[in-house]
Coordinates of C-alpha atoms in Angstrom, one line a residue:
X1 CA -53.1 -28.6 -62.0
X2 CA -54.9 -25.2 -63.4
X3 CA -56.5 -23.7 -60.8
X4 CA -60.1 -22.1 -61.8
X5 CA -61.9 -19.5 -60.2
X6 CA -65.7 -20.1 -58.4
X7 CA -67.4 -17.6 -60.5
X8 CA -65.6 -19.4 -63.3
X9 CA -66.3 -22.8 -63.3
X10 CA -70.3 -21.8 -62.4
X11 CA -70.2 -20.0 -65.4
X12 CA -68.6 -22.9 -67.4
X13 CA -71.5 -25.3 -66.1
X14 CA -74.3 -22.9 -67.3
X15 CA -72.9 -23.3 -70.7
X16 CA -74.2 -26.8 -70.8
X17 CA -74.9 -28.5 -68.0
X18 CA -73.2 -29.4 -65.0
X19 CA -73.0 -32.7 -66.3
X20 CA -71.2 -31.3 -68.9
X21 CA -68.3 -29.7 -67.5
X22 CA -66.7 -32.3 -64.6
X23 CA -63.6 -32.3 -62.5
X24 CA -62.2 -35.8 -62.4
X25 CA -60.7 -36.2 -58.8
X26 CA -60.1 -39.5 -58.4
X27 CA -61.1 -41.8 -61.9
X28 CA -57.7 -43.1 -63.1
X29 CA -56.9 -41.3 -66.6
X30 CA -58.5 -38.3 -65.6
X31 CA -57.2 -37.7 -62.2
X32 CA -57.2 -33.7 -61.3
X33 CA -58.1 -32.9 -64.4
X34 CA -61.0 -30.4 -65.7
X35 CA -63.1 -31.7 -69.0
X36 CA -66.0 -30.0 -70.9
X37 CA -68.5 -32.2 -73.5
X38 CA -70.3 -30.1 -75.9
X39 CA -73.1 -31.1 -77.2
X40 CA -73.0 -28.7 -80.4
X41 CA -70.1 -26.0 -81.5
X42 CA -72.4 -23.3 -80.2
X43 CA -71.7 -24.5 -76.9
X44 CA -68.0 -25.1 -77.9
X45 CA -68.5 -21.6 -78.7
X46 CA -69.2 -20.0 -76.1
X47 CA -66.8 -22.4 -74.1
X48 CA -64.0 -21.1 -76.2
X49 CA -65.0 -17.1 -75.5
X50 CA -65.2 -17.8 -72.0
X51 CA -61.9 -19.1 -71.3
X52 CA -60.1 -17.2 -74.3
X53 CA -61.8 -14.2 -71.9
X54 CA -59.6 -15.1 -69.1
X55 CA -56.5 -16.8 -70.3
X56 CA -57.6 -20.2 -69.6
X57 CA -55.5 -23.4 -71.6
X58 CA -58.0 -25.7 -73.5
X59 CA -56.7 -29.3 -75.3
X60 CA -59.3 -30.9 -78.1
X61 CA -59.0 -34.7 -76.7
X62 CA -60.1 -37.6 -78.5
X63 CA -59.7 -40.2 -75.6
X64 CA -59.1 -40.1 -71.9
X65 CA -55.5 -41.1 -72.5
X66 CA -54.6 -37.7 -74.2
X67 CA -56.3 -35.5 -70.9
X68 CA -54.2 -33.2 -69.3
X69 CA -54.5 -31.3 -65.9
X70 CA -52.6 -28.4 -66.8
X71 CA -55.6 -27.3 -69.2
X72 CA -59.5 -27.4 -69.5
X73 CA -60.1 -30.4 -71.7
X74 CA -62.9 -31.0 -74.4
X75 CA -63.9 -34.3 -74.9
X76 CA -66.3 -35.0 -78.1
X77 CA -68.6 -38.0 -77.2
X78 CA -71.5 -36.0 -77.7
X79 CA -70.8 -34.7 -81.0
X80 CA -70.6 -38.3 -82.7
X81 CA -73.5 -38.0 -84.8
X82 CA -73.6 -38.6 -89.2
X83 CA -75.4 -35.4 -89.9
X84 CA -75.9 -36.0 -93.5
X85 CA -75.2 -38.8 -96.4
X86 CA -75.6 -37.4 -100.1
X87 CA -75.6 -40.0 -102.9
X88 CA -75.8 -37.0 -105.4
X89 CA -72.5 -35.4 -104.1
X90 CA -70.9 -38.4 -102.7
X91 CA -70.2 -37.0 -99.2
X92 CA -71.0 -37.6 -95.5
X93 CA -71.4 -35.0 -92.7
X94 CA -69.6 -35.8 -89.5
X95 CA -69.4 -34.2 -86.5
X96 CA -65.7 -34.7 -85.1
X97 CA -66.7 -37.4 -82.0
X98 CA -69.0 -39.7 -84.8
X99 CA -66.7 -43.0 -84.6
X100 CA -65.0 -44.6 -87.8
X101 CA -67.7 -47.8 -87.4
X102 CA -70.5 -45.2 -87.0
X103 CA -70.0 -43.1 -90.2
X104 CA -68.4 -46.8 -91.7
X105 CA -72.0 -48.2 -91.4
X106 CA -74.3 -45.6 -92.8
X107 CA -71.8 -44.9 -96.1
X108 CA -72.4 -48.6 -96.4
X109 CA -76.4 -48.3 -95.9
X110 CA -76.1 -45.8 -98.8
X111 CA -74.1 -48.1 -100.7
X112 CA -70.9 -46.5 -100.7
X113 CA -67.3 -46.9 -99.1
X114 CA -66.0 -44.4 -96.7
X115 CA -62.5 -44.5 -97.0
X116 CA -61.1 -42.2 -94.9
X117 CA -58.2 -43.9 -92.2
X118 CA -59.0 -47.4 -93.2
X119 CA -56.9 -48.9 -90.7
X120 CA -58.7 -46.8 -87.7
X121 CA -59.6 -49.1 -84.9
X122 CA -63.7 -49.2 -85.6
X123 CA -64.0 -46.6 -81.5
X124 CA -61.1 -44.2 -83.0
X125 CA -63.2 -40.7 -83.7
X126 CA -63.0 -39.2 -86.5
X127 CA -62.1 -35.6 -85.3
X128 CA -59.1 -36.8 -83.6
X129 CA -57.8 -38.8 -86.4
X130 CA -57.9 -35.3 -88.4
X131 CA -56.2 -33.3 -85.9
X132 CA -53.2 -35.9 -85.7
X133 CA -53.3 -35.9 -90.2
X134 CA -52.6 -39.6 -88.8
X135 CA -50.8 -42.0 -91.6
X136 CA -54.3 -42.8 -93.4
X137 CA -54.2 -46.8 -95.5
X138 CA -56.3 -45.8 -98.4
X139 CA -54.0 -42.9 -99.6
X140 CA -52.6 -44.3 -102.9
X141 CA -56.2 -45.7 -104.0
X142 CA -58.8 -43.0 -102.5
X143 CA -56.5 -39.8 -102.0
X144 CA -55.0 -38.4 -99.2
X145 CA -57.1 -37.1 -95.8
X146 CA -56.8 -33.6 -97.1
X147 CA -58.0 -34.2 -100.4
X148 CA -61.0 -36.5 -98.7
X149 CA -62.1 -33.8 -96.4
X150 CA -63.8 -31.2 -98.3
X151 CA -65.3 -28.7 -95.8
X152 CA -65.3 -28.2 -92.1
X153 CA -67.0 -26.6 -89.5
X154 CA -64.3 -24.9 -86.6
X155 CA -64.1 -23.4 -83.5
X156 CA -60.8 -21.0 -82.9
X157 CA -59.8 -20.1 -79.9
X158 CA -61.8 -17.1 -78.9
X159 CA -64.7 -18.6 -79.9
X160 CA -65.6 -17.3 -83.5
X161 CA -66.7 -20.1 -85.8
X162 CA -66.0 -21.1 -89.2
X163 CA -68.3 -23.2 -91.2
X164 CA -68.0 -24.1 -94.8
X165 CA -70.1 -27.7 -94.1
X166 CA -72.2 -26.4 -97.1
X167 CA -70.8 -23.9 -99.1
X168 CA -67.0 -25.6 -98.9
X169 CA -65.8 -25.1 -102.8
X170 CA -64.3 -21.5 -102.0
X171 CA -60.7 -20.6 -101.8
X172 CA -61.7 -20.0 -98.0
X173 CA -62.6 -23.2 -97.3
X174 CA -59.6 -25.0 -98.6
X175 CA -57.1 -22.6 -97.1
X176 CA -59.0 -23.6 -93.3
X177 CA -59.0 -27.4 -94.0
X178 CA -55.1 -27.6 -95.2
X179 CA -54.4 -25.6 -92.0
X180 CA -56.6 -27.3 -89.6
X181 CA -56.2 -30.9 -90.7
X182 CA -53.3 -32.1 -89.1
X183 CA -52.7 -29.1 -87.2
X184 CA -52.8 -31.2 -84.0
X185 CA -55.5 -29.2 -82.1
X186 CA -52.9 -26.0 -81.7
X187 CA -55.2 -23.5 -83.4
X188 CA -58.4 -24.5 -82.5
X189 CA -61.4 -27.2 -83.2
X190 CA -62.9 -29.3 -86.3
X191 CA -66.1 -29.8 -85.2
X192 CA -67.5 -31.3 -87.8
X193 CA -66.2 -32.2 -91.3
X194 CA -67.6 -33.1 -95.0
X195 CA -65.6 -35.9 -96.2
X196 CA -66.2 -37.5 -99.7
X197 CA -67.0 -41.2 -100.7
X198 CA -66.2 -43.8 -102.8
X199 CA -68.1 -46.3 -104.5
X200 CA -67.5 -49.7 -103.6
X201 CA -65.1 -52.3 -105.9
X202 CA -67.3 -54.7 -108.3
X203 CA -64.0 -56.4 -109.3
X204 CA -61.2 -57.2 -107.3
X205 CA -58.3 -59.2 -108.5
X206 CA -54.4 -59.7 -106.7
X207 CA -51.3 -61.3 -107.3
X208 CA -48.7 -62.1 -104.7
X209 CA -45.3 -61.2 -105.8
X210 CA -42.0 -64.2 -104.6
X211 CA -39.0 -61.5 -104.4
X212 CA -35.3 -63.0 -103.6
X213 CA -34.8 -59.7 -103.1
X214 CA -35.8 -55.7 -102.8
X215 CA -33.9 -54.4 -106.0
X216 CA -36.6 -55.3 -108.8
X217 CA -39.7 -53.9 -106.4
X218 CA -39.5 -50.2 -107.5
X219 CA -39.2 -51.4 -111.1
X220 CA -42.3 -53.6 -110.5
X221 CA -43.7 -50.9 -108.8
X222 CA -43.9 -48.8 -112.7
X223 CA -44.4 -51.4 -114.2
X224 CA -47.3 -52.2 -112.3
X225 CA -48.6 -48.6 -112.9
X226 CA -48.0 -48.8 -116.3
X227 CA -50.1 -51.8 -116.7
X228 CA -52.6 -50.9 -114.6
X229 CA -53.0 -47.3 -114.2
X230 CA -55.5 -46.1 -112.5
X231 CA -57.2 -49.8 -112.0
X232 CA -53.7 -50.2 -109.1
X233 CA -55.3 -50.2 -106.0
X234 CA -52.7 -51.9 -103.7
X235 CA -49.2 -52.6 -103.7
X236 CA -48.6 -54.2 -100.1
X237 CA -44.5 -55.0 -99.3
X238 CA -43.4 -56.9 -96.6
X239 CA -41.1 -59.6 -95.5
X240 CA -40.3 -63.0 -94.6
X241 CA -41.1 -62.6 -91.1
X242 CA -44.5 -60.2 -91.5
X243 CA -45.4 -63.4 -93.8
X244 CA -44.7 -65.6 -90.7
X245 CA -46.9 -63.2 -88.6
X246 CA -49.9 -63.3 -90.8
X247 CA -49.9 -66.7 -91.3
X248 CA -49.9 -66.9 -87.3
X249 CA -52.9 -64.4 -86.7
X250 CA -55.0 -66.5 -89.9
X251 CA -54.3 -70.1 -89.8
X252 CA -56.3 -70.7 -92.8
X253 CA -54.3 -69.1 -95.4
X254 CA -52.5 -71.9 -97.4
X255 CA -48.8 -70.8 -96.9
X256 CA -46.9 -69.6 -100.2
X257 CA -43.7 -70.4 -101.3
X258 CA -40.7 -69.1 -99.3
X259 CA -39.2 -65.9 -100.4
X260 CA -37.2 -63.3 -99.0
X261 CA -39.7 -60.8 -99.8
X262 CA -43.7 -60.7 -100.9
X263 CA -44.8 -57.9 -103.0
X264 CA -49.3 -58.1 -102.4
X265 CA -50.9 -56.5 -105.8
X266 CA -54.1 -55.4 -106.0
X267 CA -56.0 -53.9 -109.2
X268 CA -59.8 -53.4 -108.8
X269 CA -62.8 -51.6 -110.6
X270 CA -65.9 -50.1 -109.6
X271 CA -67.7 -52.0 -112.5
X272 CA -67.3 -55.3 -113.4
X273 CA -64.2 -55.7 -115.6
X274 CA -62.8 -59.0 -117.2
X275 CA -59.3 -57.4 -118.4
X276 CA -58.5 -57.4 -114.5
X277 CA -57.1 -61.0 -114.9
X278 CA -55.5 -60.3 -117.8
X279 CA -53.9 -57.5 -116.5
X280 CA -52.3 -59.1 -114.0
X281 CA -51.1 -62.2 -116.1
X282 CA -49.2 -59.9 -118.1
X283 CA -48.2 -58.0 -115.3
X284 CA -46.6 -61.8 -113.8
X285 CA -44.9 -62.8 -117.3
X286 CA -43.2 -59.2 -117.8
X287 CA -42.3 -59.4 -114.6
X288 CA -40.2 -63.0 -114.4
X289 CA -39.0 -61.9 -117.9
X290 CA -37.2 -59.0 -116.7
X291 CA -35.9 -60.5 -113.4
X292 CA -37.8 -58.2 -111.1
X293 CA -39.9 -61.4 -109.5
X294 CA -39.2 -65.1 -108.9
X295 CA -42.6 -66.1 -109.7
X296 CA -46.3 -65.3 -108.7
X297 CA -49.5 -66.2 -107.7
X298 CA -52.7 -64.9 -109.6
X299 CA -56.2 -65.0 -108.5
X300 CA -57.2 -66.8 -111.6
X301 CA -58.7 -69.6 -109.6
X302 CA -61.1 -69.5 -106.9
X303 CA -59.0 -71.2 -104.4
X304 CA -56.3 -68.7 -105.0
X305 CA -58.5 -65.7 -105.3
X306 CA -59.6 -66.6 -101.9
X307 CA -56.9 -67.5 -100.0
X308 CA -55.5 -64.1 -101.5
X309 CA -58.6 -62.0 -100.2
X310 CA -57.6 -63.3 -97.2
X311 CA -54.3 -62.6 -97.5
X312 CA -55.2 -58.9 -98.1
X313 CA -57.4 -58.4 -94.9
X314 CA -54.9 -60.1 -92.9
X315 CA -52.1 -57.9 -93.5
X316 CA -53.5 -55.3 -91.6
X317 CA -51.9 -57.2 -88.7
X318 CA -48.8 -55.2 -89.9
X319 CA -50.0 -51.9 -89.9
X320 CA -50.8 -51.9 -86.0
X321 CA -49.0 -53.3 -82.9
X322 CA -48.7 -56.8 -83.3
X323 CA -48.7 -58.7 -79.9
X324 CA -45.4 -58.6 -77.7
X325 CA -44.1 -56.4 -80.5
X326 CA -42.7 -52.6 -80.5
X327 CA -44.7 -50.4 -83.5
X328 CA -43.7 -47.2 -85.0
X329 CA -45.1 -45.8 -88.3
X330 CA -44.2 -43.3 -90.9
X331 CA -45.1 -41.8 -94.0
X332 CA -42.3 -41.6 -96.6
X333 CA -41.3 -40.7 -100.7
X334 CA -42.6 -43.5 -102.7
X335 CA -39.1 -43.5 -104.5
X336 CA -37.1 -43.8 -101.2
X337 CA -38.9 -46.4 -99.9
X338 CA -37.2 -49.7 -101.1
X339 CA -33.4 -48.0 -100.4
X340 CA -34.8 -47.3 -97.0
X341 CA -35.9 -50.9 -96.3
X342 CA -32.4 -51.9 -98.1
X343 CA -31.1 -49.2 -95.1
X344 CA -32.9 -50.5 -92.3
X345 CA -32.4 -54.2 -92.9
X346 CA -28.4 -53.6 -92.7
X347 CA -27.9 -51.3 -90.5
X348 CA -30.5 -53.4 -88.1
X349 CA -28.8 -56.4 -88.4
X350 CA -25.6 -55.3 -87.3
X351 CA -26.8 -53.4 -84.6
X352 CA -29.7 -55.4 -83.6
X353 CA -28.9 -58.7 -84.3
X354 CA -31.5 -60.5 -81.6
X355 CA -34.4 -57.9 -83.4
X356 CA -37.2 -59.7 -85.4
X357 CA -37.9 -57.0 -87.9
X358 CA -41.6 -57.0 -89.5
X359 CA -42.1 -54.4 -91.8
X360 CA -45.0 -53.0 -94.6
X361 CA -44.4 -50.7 -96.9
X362 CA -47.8 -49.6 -99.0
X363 CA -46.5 -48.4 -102.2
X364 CA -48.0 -45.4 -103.8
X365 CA -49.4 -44.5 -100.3
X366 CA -45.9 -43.9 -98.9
X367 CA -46.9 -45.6 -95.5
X368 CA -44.4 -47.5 -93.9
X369 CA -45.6 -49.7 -90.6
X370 CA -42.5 -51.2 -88.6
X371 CA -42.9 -53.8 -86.3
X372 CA -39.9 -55.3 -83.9
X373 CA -39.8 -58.2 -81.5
X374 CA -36.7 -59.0 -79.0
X375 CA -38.1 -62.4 -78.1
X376 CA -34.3 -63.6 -76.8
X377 CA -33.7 -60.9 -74.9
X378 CA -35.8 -62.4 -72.0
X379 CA -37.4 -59.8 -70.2
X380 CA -39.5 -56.6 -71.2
X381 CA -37.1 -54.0 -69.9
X382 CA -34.4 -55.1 -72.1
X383 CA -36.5 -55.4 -74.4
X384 CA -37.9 -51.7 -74.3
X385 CA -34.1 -50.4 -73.9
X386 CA -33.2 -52.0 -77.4
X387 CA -36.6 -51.0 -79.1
X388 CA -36.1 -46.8 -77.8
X389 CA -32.4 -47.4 -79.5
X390 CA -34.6 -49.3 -83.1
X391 CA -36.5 -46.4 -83.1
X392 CA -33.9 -44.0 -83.0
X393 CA -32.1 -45.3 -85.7
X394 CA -35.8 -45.2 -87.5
X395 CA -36.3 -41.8 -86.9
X396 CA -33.3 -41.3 -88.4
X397 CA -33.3 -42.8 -91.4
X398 CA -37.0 -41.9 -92.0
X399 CA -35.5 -38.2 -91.5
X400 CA -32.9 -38.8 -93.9
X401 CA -35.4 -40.1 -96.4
X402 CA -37.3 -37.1 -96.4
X403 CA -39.8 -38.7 -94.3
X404 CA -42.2 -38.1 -91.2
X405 CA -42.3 -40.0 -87.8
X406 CA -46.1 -40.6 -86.8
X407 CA -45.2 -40.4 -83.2
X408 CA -42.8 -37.5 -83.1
X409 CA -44.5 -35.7 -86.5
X410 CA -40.9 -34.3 -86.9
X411 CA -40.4 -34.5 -90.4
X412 CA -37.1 -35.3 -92.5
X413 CA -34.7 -31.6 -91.5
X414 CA -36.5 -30.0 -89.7
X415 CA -37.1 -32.5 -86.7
X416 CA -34.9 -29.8 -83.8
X417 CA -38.4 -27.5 -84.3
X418 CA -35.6 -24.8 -85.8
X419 CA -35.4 -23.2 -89.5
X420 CA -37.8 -21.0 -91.4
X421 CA -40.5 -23.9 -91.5
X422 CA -41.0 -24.1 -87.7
X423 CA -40.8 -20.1 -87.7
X424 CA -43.6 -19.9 -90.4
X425 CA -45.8 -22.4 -87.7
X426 CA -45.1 -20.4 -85.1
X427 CA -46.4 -17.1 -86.7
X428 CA -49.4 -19.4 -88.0
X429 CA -50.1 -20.2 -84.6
X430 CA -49.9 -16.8 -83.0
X431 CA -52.2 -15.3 -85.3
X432 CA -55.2 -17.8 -84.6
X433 CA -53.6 -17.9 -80.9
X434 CA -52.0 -15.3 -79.4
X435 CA -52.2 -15.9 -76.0
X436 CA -51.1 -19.9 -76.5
X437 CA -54.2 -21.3 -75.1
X438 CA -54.2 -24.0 -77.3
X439 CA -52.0 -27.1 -77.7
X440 CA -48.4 -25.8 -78.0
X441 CA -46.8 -26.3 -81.7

């Protein structure tokens, strides 16, 4: 546990508050460990000088999960306010602890859709989900985190601040975003952030895809693009048994015909649009014609554009841990994701052959969600044993793929932290950090 001087600690609590900077002795998640809870980034500020002033480890935390007692830690519950909405610009004004249902709400109020992370759990914080670059849903139809977040506001480690909140279309501002978001808290704070918004779909229409098989998907995938260009929103791929888990988690949906693998299509507008259908029933017939789908269900009807709107919202049951199930995540190339499923499915089935495998792969995004069950095995420490030896064959072939691991962020050749990549972080780092105050690299 870090041990802190008298004089120290008094003069951490005059920053803001005693309430503000607390020892936890003896509450669970937080046991021996130091935490601070600014109220501003002034106070973060001067937080930061102080304890960059005598060599003192500090860890942004986004939950008390992630606190550590070999550090000071600095919690963000009272920066979790929507500073600003502008309809003109499109943008919202967050400071990092405002939570995804907080800043969720008021783009609604203003009649807009804030699509940044949309499969963050609606208490994740929005600072913390931008220090991790965590593997954002909305990618292929809003953009990427990076591209959504268009200025920040920063602390670095000695306390200086950065704030382009305002004026954030220099060169200055871009260059601090790319390096701070997903940077995973080891050169300093986002405070705050401008991220831009969406306006909400007037049309939606989708078509579930009856594949015998995964060798026509990329194909569809083009053809799909082709088709639809920029009105592709979604392209959701995912199995036999994630169809058998969504049908368990909604009841309601009428069950489809049995295939070995369902491709979800979604193609929408922000202003009404009849050619949507149409779209899509051309998309179907070129589609059977050339072999790349058994057959397909439109939303042409209003039974079946239901039952598919529930389809859609339900398949979010994929992308997180379902229940008594082992979840990993990753972000891969778009054009090596169907060998990569081809990969998994063989390889796992001759080592694994008790594994129920459940996974979605969102198209264009390059998010792939893995679920695994070991429902035979009997017992949950068998079951953990064989889902540590899944995932290392995952890693593996996410690494071979070019891909990254959520989890371990160790991306496809670099993933022993060697090579001129990891030497180029490591200068990064020392330059904002030199005396490693902040999380390690």
């Amino acid at each position: 546990m870090i041990e802190l001087s008298i004089d120290l600690k008094e003069k951490m609590e005059s920053i803001a508050g005693k309430d503000a900077f607390i020892f936890y002795e003896s509450e669970g998640e937080k046991d021996g460990t130091y935490a601070f809870y600014p109220s501003s980034s002034e106070e973060l500020s001067r937080f930061s000088s102080l304890c960059y002033r005598h060599r003192v480890p500090m860890r942004p935390c986004s939950d008390e999960t992630s606190a550590r007692s070999d550090r000071v830690n600095v919690f963000f519950d009272r920066m979790d306010k929507v500073l600003s909405v502008d309809p003109v610009s499109r943008t919202i004004t967050v400071q990092a602890g405002c939570t995804f249902e907080t800043a969720r709400r008021a783009a609604d109020e203003a009649g807009f859709l804030f699509p940044l992370y949309m499969n963050a759990p609606e208490g994740a914080r929005i600072g913390g989900r931008l220090a991790t670059n965590y593997i954002n849903a909305g990618v292929f139809r809003y953009g990427t985190p990076k591209e959504l977040t268009l200025g920040t506001q920063l602390v670095l480690p000695d306390g200086t601040v950065k704030d382009t909140l305002e004026n954030y279309a220099t060169s200055e501002s871009d260059t601090m975003k790319n390096l701070f978001v997903g940077s995973h808290g080891s050169i300093g704070f986002i405070t705050a952030a401008v991220i831009r918004l969406h306006p909400k779909a007037a049309e939606v229409r989708r078509m579930l895809c009856l594949c015998d098989g995964l060798s026509g998907i990329s194909k569809l995938f083009a053809l799909s693009q082709h088709l639809g260009a920029t009105l592709l929103t979604g392209f959701d791929v995912f199995s036999k048994s994630g169809m058998e888990e969504i049908l368990k988690e909604v009841p309601s949906i009428q069950k489809p015909f049995e295939a070995s693998w369902y491709v979800l299509i979604e193609f929408s507008s922000t202003v009404a649009n009849d050619r949507l259908g149409s779209f899509l029933e051309e998309l179907k017939k070129e589609a059977v014609q050339k072999g790349l789908i058994r057959d397909a269900v439109t939303s042409k009807y209003a039974e079946d554009a239901e039952n598919l709107a529930r389809m859609e919202r339900s398949v979010q049951c994929l992308a997180r841990c379902a229940d008594g199930a082992y979840f990993k995540e990753a972000v891969l190339p778009v054009s090596k994701t169907v060998d990569f499923l081809e990969r998994l499915g063989v390889q796992a089935a001759y080592a694994f052959p008790k594994a129920s495998l459940m996974p979605l792969a969102r198209m264009g995004e390059g998010a792939l969600f893995l679920n695994v069950r070991f429902s035979e095995l009997g017992n949950d420490e068998a079951a953990l044993t064989e889902s540590e030896k899944m995932f290392k064959l995952f890693d593996t072939l996410v690494c071979q793929a070019g891909g990254m691991c959520a989890v371990s962020q160790k991306a496809g050749g670099s993933a022993d932290g060697k090579g001129e990549i990891a030497d180029m972080i490591r200068a990064l780092k020392a330059s904002f950090d030199p005396y490693n105050l902040m999380n390690p690299t």
